[in-house]
Coordinates of C-alpha atoms in Angstrom, one line a residue:
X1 CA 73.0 74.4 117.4
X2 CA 75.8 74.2 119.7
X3 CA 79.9 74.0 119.0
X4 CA 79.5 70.8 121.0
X5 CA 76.6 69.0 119.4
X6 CA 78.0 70.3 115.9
X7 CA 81.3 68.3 117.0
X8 CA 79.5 65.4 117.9
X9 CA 77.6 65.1 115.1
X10 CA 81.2 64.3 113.1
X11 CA 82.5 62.0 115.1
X12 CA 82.6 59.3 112.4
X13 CA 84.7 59.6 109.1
X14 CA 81.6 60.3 107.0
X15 CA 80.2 63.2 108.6
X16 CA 84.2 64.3 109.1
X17 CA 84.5 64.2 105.5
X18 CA 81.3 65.9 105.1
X19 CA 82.6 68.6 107.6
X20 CA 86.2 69.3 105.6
X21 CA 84.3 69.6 102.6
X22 CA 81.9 72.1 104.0
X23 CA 85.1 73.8 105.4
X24 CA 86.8 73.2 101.8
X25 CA 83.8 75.4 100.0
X26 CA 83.9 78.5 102.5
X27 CA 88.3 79.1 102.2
X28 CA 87.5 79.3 98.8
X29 CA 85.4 82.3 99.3
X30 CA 86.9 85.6 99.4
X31 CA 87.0 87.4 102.7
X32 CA 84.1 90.1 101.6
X33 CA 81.9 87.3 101.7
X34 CA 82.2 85.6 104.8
X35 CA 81.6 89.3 106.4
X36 CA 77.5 88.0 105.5
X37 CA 76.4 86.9 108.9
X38 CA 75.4 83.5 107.4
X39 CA 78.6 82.8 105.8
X40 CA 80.5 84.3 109.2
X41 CA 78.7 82.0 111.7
X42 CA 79.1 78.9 109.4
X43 CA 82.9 79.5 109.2
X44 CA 82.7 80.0 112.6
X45 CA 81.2 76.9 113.5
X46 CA 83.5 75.3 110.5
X47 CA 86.3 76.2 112.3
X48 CA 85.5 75.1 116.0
X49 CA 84.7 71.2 114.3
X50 CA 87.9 71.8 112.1
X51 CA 89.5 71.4 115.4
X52 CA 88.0 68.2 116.3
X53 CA 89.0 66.4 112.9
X54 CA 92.2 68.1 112.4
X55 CA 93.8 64.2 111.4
X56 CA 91.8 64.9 108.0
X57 CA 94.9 68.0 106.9
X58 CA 98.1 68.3 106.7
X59 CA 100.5 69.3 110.3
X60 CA 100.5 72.7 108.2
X61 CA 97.2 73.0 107.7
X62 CA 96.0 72.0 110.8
X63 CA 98.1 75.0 112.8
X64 CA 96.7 77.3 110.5
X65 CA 93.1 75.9 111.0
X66 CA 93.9 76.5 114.9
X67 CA 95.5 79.9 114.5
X68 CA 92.4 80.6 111.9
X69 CA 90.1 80.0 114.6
X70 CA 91.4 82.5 117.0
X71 CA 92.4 85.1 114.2
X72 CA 88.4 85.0 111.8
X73 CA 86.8 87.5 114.1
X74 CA 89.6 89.9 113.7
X75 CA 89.8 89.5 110.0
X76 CA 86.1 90.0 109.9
X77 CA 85.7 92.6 112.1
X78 CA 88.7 94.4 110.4
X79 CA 87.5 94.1 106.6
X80 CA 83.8 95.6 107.7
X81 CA 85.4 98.7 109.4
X82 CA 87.5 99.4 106.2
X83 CA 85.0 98.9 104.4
X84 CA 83.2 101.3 106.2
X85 CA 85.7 103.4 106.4
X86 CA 86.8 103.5 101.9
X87 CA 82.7 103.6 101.8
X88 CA 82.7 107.1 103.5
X89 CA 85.7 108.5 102.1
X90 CA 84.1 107.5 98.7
X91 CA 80.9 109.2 99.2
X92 CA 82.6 111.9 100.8
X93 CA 84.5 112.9 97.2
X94 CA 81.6 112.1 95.6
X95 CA 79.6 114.9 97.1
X96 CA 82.8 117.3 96.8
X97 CA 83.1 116.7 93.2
X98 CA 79.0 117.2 92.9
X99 CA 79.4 120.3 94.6
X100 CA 82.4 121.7 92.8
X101 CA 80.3 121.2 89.6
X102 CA 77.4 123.0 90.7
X103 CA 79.2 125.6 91.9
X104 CA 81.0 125.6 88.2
X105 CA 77.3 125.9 87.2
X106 CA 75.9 128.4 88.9
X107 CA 78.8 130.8 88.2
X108 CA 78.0 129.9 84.5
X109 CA 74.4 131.1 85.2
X110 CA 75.5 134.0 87.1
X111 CA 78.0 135.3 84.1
X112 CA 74.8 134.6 81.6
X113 CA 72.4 136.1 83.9
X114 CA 74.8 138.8 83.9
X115 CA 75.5 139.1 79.5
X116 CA 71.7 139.7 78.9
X117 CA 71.7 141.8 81.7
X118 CA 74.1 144.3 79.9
X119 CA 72.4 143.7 76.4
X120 CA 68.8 145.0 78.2
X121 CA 70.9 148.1 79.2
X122 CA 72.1 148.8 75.5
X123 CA 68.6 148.0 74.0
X124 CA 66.9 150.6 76.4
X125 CA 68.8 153.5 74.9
X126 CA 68.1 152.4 71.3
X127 CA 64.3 151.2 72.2
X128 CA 62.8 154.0 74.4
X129 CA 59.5 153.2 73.0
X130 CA 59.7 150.2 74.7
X131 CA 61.6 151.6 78.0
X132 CA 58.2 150.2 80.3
X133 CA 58.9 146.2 79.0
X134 CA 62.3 146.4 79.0
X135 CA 63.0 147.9 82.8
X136 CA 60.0 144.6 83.9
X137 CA 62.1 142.0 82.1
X138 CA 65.6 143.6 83.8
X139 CA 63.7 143.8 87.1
X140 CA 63.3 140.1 86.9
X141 CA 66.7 139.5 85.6
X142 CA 68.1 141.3 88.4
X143 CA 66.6 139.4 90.9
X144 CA 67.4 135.8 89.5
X145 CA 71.1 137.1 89.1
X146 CA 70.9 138.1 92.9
X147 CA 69.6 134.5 93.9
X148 CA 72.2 133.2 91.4
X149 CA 74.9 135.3 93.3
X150 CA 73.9 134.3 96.8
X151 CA 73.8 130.5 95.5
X152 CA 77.3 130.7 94.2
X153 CA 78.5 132.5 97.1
X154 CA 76.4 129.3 99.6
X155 CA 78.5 127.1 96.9
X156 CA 81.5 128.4 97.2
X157 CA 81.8 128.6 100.9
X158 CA 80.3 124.9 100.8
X159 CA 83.0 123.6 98.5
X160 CA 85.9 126.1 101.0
X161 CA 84.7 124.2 103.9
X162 CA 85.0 120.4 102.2
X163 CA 88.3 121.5 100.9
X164 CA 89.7 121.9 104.1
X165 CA 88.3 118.1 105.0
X166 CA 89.9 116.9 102.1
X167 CA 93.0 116.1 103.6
X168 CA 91.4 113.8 106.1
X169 CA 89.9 111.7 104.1
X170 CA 93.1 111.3 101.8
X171 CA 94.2 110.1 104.7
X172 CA 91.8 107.9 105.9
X173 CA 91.8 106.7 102.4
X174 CA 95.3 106.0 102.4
X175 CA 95.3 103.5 105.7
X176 CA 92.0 102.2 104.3
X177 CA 92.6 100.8 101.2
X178 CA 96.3 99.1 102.2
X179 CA 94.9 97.7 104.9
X180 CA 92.0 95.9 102.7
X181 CA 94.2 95.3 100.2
X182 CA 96.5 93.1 103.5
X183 CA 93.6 91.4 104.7
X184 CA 92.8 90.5 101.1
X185 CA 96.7 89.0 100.8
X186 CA 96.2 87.1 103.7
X187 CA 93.1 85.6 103.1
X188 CA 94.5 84.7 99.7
X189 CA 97.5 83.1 101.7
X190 CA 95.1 81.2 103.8
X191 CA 93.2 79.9 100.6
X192 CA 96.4 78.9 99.2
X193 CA 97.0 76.4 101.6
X194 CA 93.3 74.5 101.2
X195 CA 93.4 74.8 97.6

């Protein structure tokens, strides 16, 4: 439906009524959810009769409802790239801290790997009966310690390169959540006013 039949529609003090109270029960909302495309377009369309039945608020109100009008895209544009933007920072540690663990892992692997690797060694001098069982079971050992050793080593030059990145997102981090936590303030300064 159209801004202009919308307006139309409240031309008479009921449906103007109806109209602030409609406007009343989205300010209260916090600004995450009027970033739903539901609650965005109603607000939108909240705002644009606001305008037409601006006798119903305050002269305070009524200049913010104008200046609201213009500024609502820009405050919900701004909180969805933020959000975006905290979202992959978030994820991004995350998956460092995930990786850093597995690489704590597999060393822990490797150094066991590499214990009963040296116990075989002392228990084929004092067993040579059973030299033939033994050298199998190192054979295999050996081999898991070398895939063990090449993991770490994929690890550790994994983790080396997200270190470097780790900066970045620090800093994207850093204008990201000030800037939420502003648009938060101001959409707490504009609830103030209809509450």
């Amino acid at each position: 439906m159209s801004t202009y039949l919308l307006s139309s529609l409240f031309c008479n003090e009921n449906t103007a009524q109806s109209a602030k109270l409609l406007f009343n029960n989205l300010i209260v909302l916090p600004l995450k959810d009027l970033t739903g495309p539901e609650n965005e377009t109603s607000m939108k369309e909240t705002l644009s009769i606001q305008a037409d039945i601006l006798f119903l608020f305050s002269e305070e109100q009524a200049k913010r409802i104008l200046e609201l009008k213009l500024e609502f895209p820009t405050l919900v544009h701004g909180w969805r790239e933020y959000s975006r933007s905290q979202m992959h920072s978030q994820k991004f540690f995350a998956d460092l801290e995930k990786t850093s663990n597995m690489v704590a892992t597999s060393a822990k692997d490797e150094e066991c790997l590499k214990i009963r690797y040296e116990e075989l060694q002392s228990k084929k001098k004092e067993l040579l009966a059973q030299l033939e069982a033994v050298q199998k079971e190192m054979a295999g050992i050996a081999e898991q310690r070398h895939e063990k050793f090449k993991q770490t080593k994929q690890l550790v030059s994994l983790s080396e390169k997200n270190a470097g990145r780790t900066k970045e997102k620090q800093l994207v981090m850093s204008i990201a959540s000030p800037k939420l936590n502003n648009l938060v303030d101001q959409w707490a300064a504009i609830q103030s006013l209809f509450m």
